[in-house]
Short mmCIF file of C-alpha atoms and ligand atoms in Angstrom, two decimals:
data_model
loop_
_atom_site.label_atom_id
_atom_site.label_comp_id
_atom_site.label_asym_id
_atom_site.label_seq_id
_atom_site.Cartn_x
_atom_site.Cartn_y
_atom_site.Cartn_z
CA MET A 1 -0.02 0.01 -0.01
CA THR A 2 1.40 3.46 -0.95
CA PRO A 3 1.80 5.91 1.84
CA GLU A 4 -0.92 8.11 0.22
CA ILE A 5 -3.38 5.30 0.16
CA ASN A 6 -2.59 4.43 3.84
CA ALA A 7 -2.92 8.04 4.83
CA ARG A 8 -6.38 8.14 3.19
CA ARG A 9 -7.54 5.03 5.04
CA GLY A 10 -6.81 6.64 8.25
CA TYR A 11 -8.44 9.86 7.31
CA TYR A 12 -11.63 7.83 6.22
CA THR A 13 -11.80 6.25 9.53
CA GLU A 14 -11.57 9.49 11.32
CA LEU A 15 -14.25 11.03 9.05
CA ALA A 16 -16.61 8.26 10.05
CA THR A 17 -16.28 9.21 13.57
CA GLN A 18 -17.32 12.77 12.75
CA ARG A 19 -20.31 11.27 10.76
CA LEU A 20 -18.83 12.39 7.47
CA ALA A 21 -18.06 10.53 4.37
CA PRO A 22 -15.84 11.22 1.26
CA LEU A 23 -18.12 11.58 -1.82
CA TRP A 24 -15.29 10.54 -4.27
CA GLU A 25 -15.26 7.07 -3.02
CA SER A 26 -18.93 6.37 -3.88
CA LEU A 27 -19.81 9.00 -6.70
CA ALA A 28 -20.28 6.38 -9.39
CA ASP A 29 -22.54 4.36 -7.19
CA LEU A 30 -24.65 7.31 -6.05
CA VAL A 31 -25.02 8.76 -9.48
CA PRO A 32 -24.95 5.80 -11.82
CA ASP A 33 -24.88 6.08 -15.62
CA ALA A 34 -28.18 4.13 -15.74
CA PRO A 35 -30.84 2.93 -13.22
CA ARG A 36 -29.45 0.36 -10.59
CA SER A 37 -31.44 -1.22 -7.81
CA ARG A 38 -31.38 -4.26 -5.63
CA CYS A 39 -34.65 -5.27 -7.20
CA ARG A 40 -34.08 -8.59 -8.85
CA PRO A 41 -36.06 -10.39 -11.61
CA GLU A 42 -38.31 -13.03 -9.96
CA LEU A 43 -41.00 -15.47 -10.62
CA TRP A 44 -43.61 -16.91 -8.05
CA ARG A 45 -45.36 -19.85 -9.47
CA TYR A 46 -48.94 -20.01 -8.23
CA ALA A 47 -49.13 -23.80 -8.21
CA GLN A 48 -46.19 -23.78 -5.90
CA LEU A 49 -47.36 -20.98 -3.64
CA ARG A 50 -51.17 -21.93 -3.41
CA PRO A 51 -50.69 -24.63 -0.79
CA PHE A 52 -48.91 -22.32 1.53
CA ILE A 53 -51.93 -19.86 1.19
CA GLU A 54 -54.15 -22.81 2.08
CA ARG A 55 -51.99 -23.59 5.10
CA ALA A 56 -52.18 -20.04 6.33
CA GLY A 57 -55.96 -20.43 6.13
CA ARG A 58 -55.56 -23.44 8.69
CA LEU A 59 -52.99 -21.80 10.92
CA ILE A 60 -54.59 -18.37 11.48
CA SER A 61 -57.86 -16.70 11.29
CA ALA A 62 -58.51 -13.56 9.28
CA ALA A 63 -59.66 -11.93 12.47
CA GLU A 64 -56.43 -12.86 14.31
CA ALA A 65 -54.28 -11.82 11.26
CA GLU A 66 -56.07 -8.63 10.64
CA ARG A 67 -55.16 -9.27 7.06
CA ARG A 68 -54.19 -12.80 6.21
CA VAL A 69 -51.52 -12.17 3.52
CA LEU A 70 -48.41 -13.88 2.17
CA VAL A 71 -46.21 -11.07 1.08
CA LEU A 72 -44.05 -11.52 -2.10
CA GLU A 73 -40.45 -10.73 -1.25
CA ASN A 74 -38.14 -9.76 -3.91
CA PRO A 75 -34.65 -11.48 -3.17
CA GLY A 76 -32.83 -8.11 -3.44
CA TYR A 77 -34.70 -6.95 -0.32
CA PRO A 78 -34.88 -9.99 2.14
CA GLY A 79 -37.35 -9.14 4.92
CA GLY A 80 -38.15 -5.87 3.29
CA HIS A 81 -41.70 -6.92 2.06
CA ARG A 82 -40.96 -5.28 -1.28
CA VAL A 83 -41.84 -7.06 -4.62
CA THR A 84 -39.80 -4.40 -6.41
CA ASN A 85 -37.68 -1.47 -5.17
CA THR A 86 -40.82 0.69 -4.78
CA LEU A 87 -44.00 -1.40 -4.46
CA TYR A 88 -45.64 -4.17 -2.41
CA ALA A 89 -47.35 -7.38 -3.46
CA GLY A 90 -49.20 -10.00 -1.18
CA PHE A 91 -51.77 -12.85 -1.75
CA GLN A 92 -54.70 -12.31 0.55
CA LEU A 93 -56.97 -15.16 1.59
CA LEU A 94 -60.46 -14.80 3.06
CA LEU A 95 -62.33 -17.96 4.00
CA PRO A 96 -66.15 -18.30 3.69
CA GLY A 97 -67.88 -16.53 6.41
CA GLU A 98 -64.77 -14.45 7.26
CA ALA A 99 -64.28 -10.64 7.44
CA ALA A 100 -61.40 -8.11 7.68
CA ALA A 101 -62.22 -5.16 9.89
CA PRO A 102 -62.31 -1.52 8.49
CA HIS A 103 -59.26 0.60 8.57
CA ARG A 104 -57.62 3.24 6.66
CA HIS A 105 -54.18 4.39 5.78
CA SER A 106 -51.97 6.78 3.79
CA GLN A 107 -50.72 3.91 1.54
CA SER A 108 -53.05 3.48 -1.74
CA ALA A 109 -53.92 -0.09 -2.66
CA MET A 110 -55.18 -2.07 -5.57
CA ARG A 111 -56.69 -5.55 -5.45
CA PHE A 112 -56.46 -7.84 -8.26
CA VAL A 113 -58.79 -10.80 -7.86
CA ILE A 114 -57.37 -14.28 -8.48
CA GLU A 115 -59.72 -16.91 -6.99
CA GLY A 116 -63.32 -17.11 -5.88
CA GLU A 117 -66.39 -14.97 -6.18
CA GLY A 118 -68.89 -13.28 -4.26
CA ALA A 119 -66.71 -11.79 -1.54
CA TYR A 120 -66.59 -8.03 -1.38
CA THR A 121 -64.17 -5.14 -0.44
CA ALA A 122 -66.05 -2.00 0.83
CA VAL A 123 -64.43 1.15 -0.05
CA ASP A 124 -65.80 4.12 2.12
CA GLY A 125 -68.63 1.76 2.81
CA VAL A 126 -69.44 0.96 -0.88
CA ARG A 127 -69.15 -2.70 -1.60
CA HIS A 128 -67.44 -3.94 -4.59
CA TYR A 129 -68.03 -7.69 -5.28
CA MET A 130 -65.10 -9.55 -6.53
CA HIS A 131 -64.89 -11.71 -9.72
CA ARG A 132 -61.75 -13.25 -11.13
CA GLY A 133 -59.63 -10.63 -13.01
CA ASP A 134 -61.36 -7.50 -11.43
CA LEU A 135 -59.32 -4.78 -10.38
CA ILE A 136 -60.59 -2.73 -7.37
CA LEU A 137 -58.88 0.50 -6.05
CA THR A 138 -58.75 1.59 -2.41
CA PRO A 139 -57.15 5.15 -2.75
CA ALA A 140 -55.19 6.50 0.20
CA TRP A 141 -57.16 7.27 3.31
CA CYS A 142 -60.34 5.64 2.13
CA TRP A 143 -61.97 3.34 4.81
CA HIS A 144 -61.93 -0.33 3.67
CA ASP A 145 -62.95 -3.66 4.98
CA HIS A 146 -63.49 -7.10 3.18
CA ALA A 147 -66.00 -9.89 3.86
CA ASN A 148 -66.71 -13.25 2.22
CA PRO A 149 -70.30 -14.26 2.45
CA SER A 150 -69.62 -16.89 -0.38
CA ASP A 151 -69.07 -20.66 0.13
CA ALA A 152 -65.55 -20.63 -1.43
CA PRO A 153 -62.34 -19.28 -0.40
CA MET A 154 -61.44 -15.88 -1.94
CA ILE A 155 -57.93 -14.96 -2.91
CA TRP A 156 -56.67 -11.70 -4.42
CA LEU A 157 -53.32 -9.98 -4.94
CA ASP A 158 -52.89 -6.78 -2.85
CA ALA A 159 -50.67 -4.12 -4.56
CA LEU A 160 -49.64 -1.27 -2.45
CA ASP A 161 -47.13 1.58 -2.40
CA ILE A 162 -46.03 0.66 0.89
CA PRO A 163 -42.29 1.04 0.29
CA ILE A 164 -42.86 4.55 -1.17
CA VAL A 165 -44.74 5.81 1.78
CA ALA A 166 -42.26 4.10 4.25
CA ASP A 167 -39.17 5.67 2.51
CA LEU A 168 -40.96 9.20 2.78
CA ALA A 169 -41.94 8.39 6.36
CA ALA A 170 -45.26 9.69 5.61
CA GLY A 171 -47.63 6.84 6.65
CA PHE A 172 -50.52 7.03 8.95
CA ARG A 173 -53.23 4.52 9.82
CA GLU A 174 -56.50 4.48 11.72
CA ASN A 175 -58.69 1.76 12.82
CA ASP A 176 -62.39 2.18 13.15
CA ASP A 177 -62.62 1.39 16.90
CA GLU A 178 -63.90 4.78 17.70
CA MET A 179 -65.42 5.54 14.35
CA PRO A 180 -69.00 4.73 13.32
CA ARG A 181 -68.75 2.18 10.48
CA PRO A 182 -69.83 3.87 7.20
CA VAL A 183 -73.24 3.03 6.04
CA GLU A 184 -72.96 0.32 3.44
CA HIS A 185 -74.54 0.39 0.02
CA ASP A 186 -74.17 -1.78 -2.95
CA ALA A 187 -71.77 -0.41 -5.53
CA PRO A 188 -74.40 1.12 -8.06
CA LEU A 189 -75.75 3.56 -5.50
CA ARG A 190 -72.71 5.71 -5.37
CA SER A 191 -70.81 7.42 -8.23
CA THR A 192 -67.37 6.70 -6.62
CA ALA A 193 -67.90 3.09 -7.36
CA VAL A 194 -67.32 3.63 -11.00
CA GLU A 195 -63.82 5.04 -10.18
CA CYS A 196 -62.94 2.13 -7.71
CA ALA A 197 -63.75 -1.08 -9.73
CA TYR A 198 -62.70 -2.13 -13.14
CA PRO A 199 -64.49 -5.41 -13.96
CA TYR A 200 -62.49 -7.91 -15.97
CA GLN A 201 -65.26 -8.64 -18.43
CA GLN A 202 -65.23 -4.97 -19.52
CA ALA A 203 -61.44 -4.73 -19.63
CA ARG A 204 -60.99 -7.95 -21.51
CA ALA A 205 -63.75 -7.00 -23.95
CA ALA A 206 -61.79 -3.51 -24.64
CA LEU A 207 -58.70 -5.54 -25.39
CA GLU A 208 -60.59 -7.71 -27.85
CA SER A 209 -62.04 -4.72 -29.77
CA MET A 210 -58.53 -3.33 -29.98
CA ALA A 211 -57.17 -6.69 -31.15
CA SER A 212 -59.84 -6.83 -33.83
CA ARG A 213 -58.93 -3.37 -35.15
CA GLY A 214 -55.26 -4.51 -35.32
CA GLU A 215 -54.04 -1.98 -32.41
CA ILE A 216 -51.07 -4.25 -31.64
CA ASP A 217 -47.83 -2.83 -30.12
CA SER A 218 -44.54 -4.61 -31.09
CA CYS A 219 -43.35 -4.42 -27.53
CA HIS A 220 -46.61 -4.84 -25.48
CA GLY A 221 -49.09 -6.68 -27.71
CA VAL A 222 -52.54 -5.16 -27.20
CA ILE A 223 -52.20 -3.02 -24.22
CA ARG A 224 -54.67 -0.80 -22.25
CA PRO A 225 -53.83 1.23 -19.14
CA TYR A 226 -56.37 1.42 -16.45
CA VAL A 227 -57.23 4.95 -16.16
CA ASN A 228 -59.06 7.38 -13.78
CA PRO A 229 -62.36 8.10 -15.64
CA VAL A 230 -62.43 11.69 -14.13
CA ASN A 231 -59.01 12.91 -15.47
CA GLY A 232 -57.82 10.07 -17.89
CA GLY A 233 -54.62 9.86 -15.65
CA SER A 234 -53.15 6.87 -13.74
CA VAL A 235 -55.48 4.89 -11.48
CA LEU A 236 -53.72 6.17 -8.31
CA PRO A 237 -51.22 8.87 -7.83
CA THR A 238 -48.29 6.51 -7.22
CA MET A 239 -49.25 3.39 -9.15
CA SER A 240 -50.09 2.74 -12.81
CA ALA A 241 -51.79 -0.59 -13.87
CA SER A 242 -52.41 -2.08 -17.31
CA LEU A 243 -53.96 -5.15 -19.04
CA GLN A 244 -52.48 -6.61 -22.03
CA TYR A 245 -53.27 -9.45 -24.50
CA PHE A 246 -51.09 -11.48 -26.71
CA ARG A 247 -51.97 -13.87 -29.52
CA THR A 248 -50.50 -17.42 -29.50
CA GLY A 249 -46.97 -17.37 -31.13
CA ILE A 250 -46.21 -13.76 -30.54
CA ARG A 251 -42.68 -12.81 -29.64
CA THR A 252 -42.48 -9.09 -28.59
CA GLN A 253 -39.67 -6.54 -29.27
CA THR A 254 -37.25 -5.96 -26.60
CA TYR A 255 -38.21 -3.24 -24.20
CA ARG A 256 -37.21 -1.41 -21.06
CA SER A 257 -38.39 1.25 -18.92
CA THR A 258 -37.37 2.89 -15.67
CA ALA A 259 -40.72 1.57 -14.00
CA SER A 260 -39.97 -1.79 -12.08
CA THR A 261 -43.14 -3.68 -13.09
CA THR A 262 -44.88 -6.71 -11.55
CA PHE A 263 -46.86 -8.88 -13.88
CA VAL A 264 -49.83 -11.23 -13.01
CA VAL A 265 -50.71 -13.87 -15.51
CA VAL A 266 -54.43 -13.92 -15.84
CA GLU A 267 -54.90 -16.17 -19.00
CA GLY A 268 -52.56 -18.36 -21.18
CA ALA A 269 -48.97 -19.48 -20.97
CA GLY A 270 -45.68 -18.26 -22.23
CA SER A 271 -42.23 -16.89 -21.20
CA THR A 272 -40.59 -13.69 -20.43
CA GLN A 273 -36.81 -12.94 -20.92
CA VAL A 274 -35.52 -10.53 -18.31
CA GLY A 275 -31.88 -9.59 -18.26
CA GLY A 276 -30.26 -13.01 -18.74
CA GLN A 277 -33.11 -15.01 -17.15
CA ARG A 278 -36.12 -16.72 -18.82
CA PHE A 279 -39.23 -17.03 -16.94
CA GLU A 280 -41.88 -19.60 -18.02
CA TRP A 281 -45.35 -18.71 -16.80
CA ALA A 282 -48.85 -19.91 -16.56
CA GLU A 283 -52.13 -18.83 -15.03
CA ASN A 284 -51.84 -16.72 -11.65
CA ASP A 285 -48.05 -16.71 -11.59
CA VAL A 286 -46.46 -13.38 -10.72
CA PHE A 287 -43.16 -12.13 -12.09
CA VAL A 288 -40.90 -9.02 -11.74
CA VAL A 289 -39.14 -7.05 -14.40
CA PRO A 290 -36.89 -4.45 -12.52
CA SER A 291 -36.14 -0.99 -13.74
CA TRP A 292 -34.09 -0.74 -16.94
CA PHE A 293 -33.79 -4.42 -17.44
CA PRO A 294 -34.56 -5.27 -21.04
CA SER A 295 -37.26 -7.90 -21.38
CA TRP A 296 -39.48 -9.71 -24.17
CA HIS A 297 -42.42 -11.97 -24.08
CA GLU A 298 -42.87 -15.28 -26.08
CA VAL A 299 -46.51 -16.43 -25.95
CA GLU A 300 -47.27 -20.14 -26.17
CA ARG A 301 -50.98 -19.92 -25.59
CA ASP A 302 -53.20 -16.69 -25.98
CA ALA A 303 -52.21 -14.68 -22.94
CA VAL A 304 -53.58 -11.85 -20.71
CA LEU A 305 -51.31 -10.17 -18.40
CA PHE A 306 -52.06 -7.61 -15.63
CA SER A 307 -49.33 -5.43 -14.57
CA TYR A 308 -48.67 -2.49 -12.15
CA SER A 309 -45.67 -0.30 -11.58
CA ASP A 310 -44.46 3.04 -10.12
CA ARG A 311 -44.69 4.65 -13.53
CA ALA A 312 -47.25 7.14 -12.36
CA LEU A 313 -45.08 8.50 -9.78
CA GLN A 314 -42.06 8.68 -11.96
CA GLU A 315 -43.94 10.66 -14.60
CA LYS A 316 -44.97 13.10 -11.89
CA LEU A 317 -41.46 13.61 -10.89
CA GLY A 318 -40.28 13.76 -14.58
CA LEU A 319 -38.10 10.71 -14.20
CA TRP A 320 -39.87 8.18 -16.31
CA ARG A 321 -38.00 6.87 -19.37
CA GLU A 322 -38.34 4.02 -21.69
CA GLN A 323 -36.43 2.44 -24.71
CA ARG A 324 -38.02 0.32 -27.26
CA GLY A 325 -35.97 -2.23 -29.36
CA GLY A 326 -32.24 -2.61 -28.99
C1 1HN B 401 -53.94 -3.63 3.85
O1 1HN B 401 -54.85 -2.50 4.48
C2 1HN B 401 -54.55 -4.57 3.30
O2 1HN B 401 -56.75 -3.66 3.55
C3 1HN B 401 -53.90 -5.55 2.76
O3 1HN B 401 -56.51 -5.78 2.66
C4 1HN B 401 -52.38 -5.60 2.92
C5 1HN B 401 -50.45 -4.41 3.91
C6 1HN B 401 -49.79 -3.42 4.45
C7 1HN B 401 -50.61 -2.37 4.96
C8 1HN B 401 -51.90 -2.33 4.78
C9 1HN B 401 -56.01 -4.70 3.10
C10 1HN B 401 -51.81 -4.48 3.55
C11 1HN B 401 -52.64 -3.53 3.96
#
């Protein structure tokens, strides 16, 4: 070791005692040439995961758990409850006759329905009955509770902006112990219902009519973002969501964007190449494409993918970028 290097080492050690750090040792990491995060590409196979959801149903009640959820943990953030660098995903189970008590919080949520029919989530007292493939929003600070009056287990994917709100240290929560529970109505009675629920049948039909008109994107197949009907913007301030359809045999062009994206397979089968990995997926599987990782899809059987990301937030901050092809 040269005397200069040695002198620097001692200096760095002393700096640390003053709670100071030399920028020049970490500038390239702090301000990289292109996006970098700990978020890893990952795939969760539903067939493999389903028995663990079922076991949770035997081990703990919805009342005891408050929310009986298995959280998808990106391997880049062990113990971090992050499916990507910025967002959260978890499979929630509500058994017949169970209910999850009302609460509200600063985090925004979306529910994407996986299994079952006839349970509901109530948003500010308005019930939204769930069917496979439906998307239901719980905007920040709206009261929400779930109940399953049906005779089958109900499973949905919760998508929340928990890591963003945690990193901003801006989160609050209230339970409704002191609050009168909001009066409950069926969804059609309130106009807000329109903004909170996106039935699968409608979203699917819209994709089909786009497909019949030949509106096919070389990177995304037939794709339709879910939008807020009031302003045409993203469904929630922090999160964007889309539904896309691919015909059998399609191989998409390579694509990347700064929005780390979580995909849920609604129909069909195929594979996605992410960086150097290839994920083979089937119905209800979940996979992650991290920020700036090139990816492309190859579709084996007519496929529908739901996806959500932090694109909405990045666009507000002027940070969102994409690259097609390459
Ligand atoms: C939450 O409110 C729900 O309401 C599910 O179903 C998962 C994870 C963290 C924080 C709040 C729900 C959640 C959550």
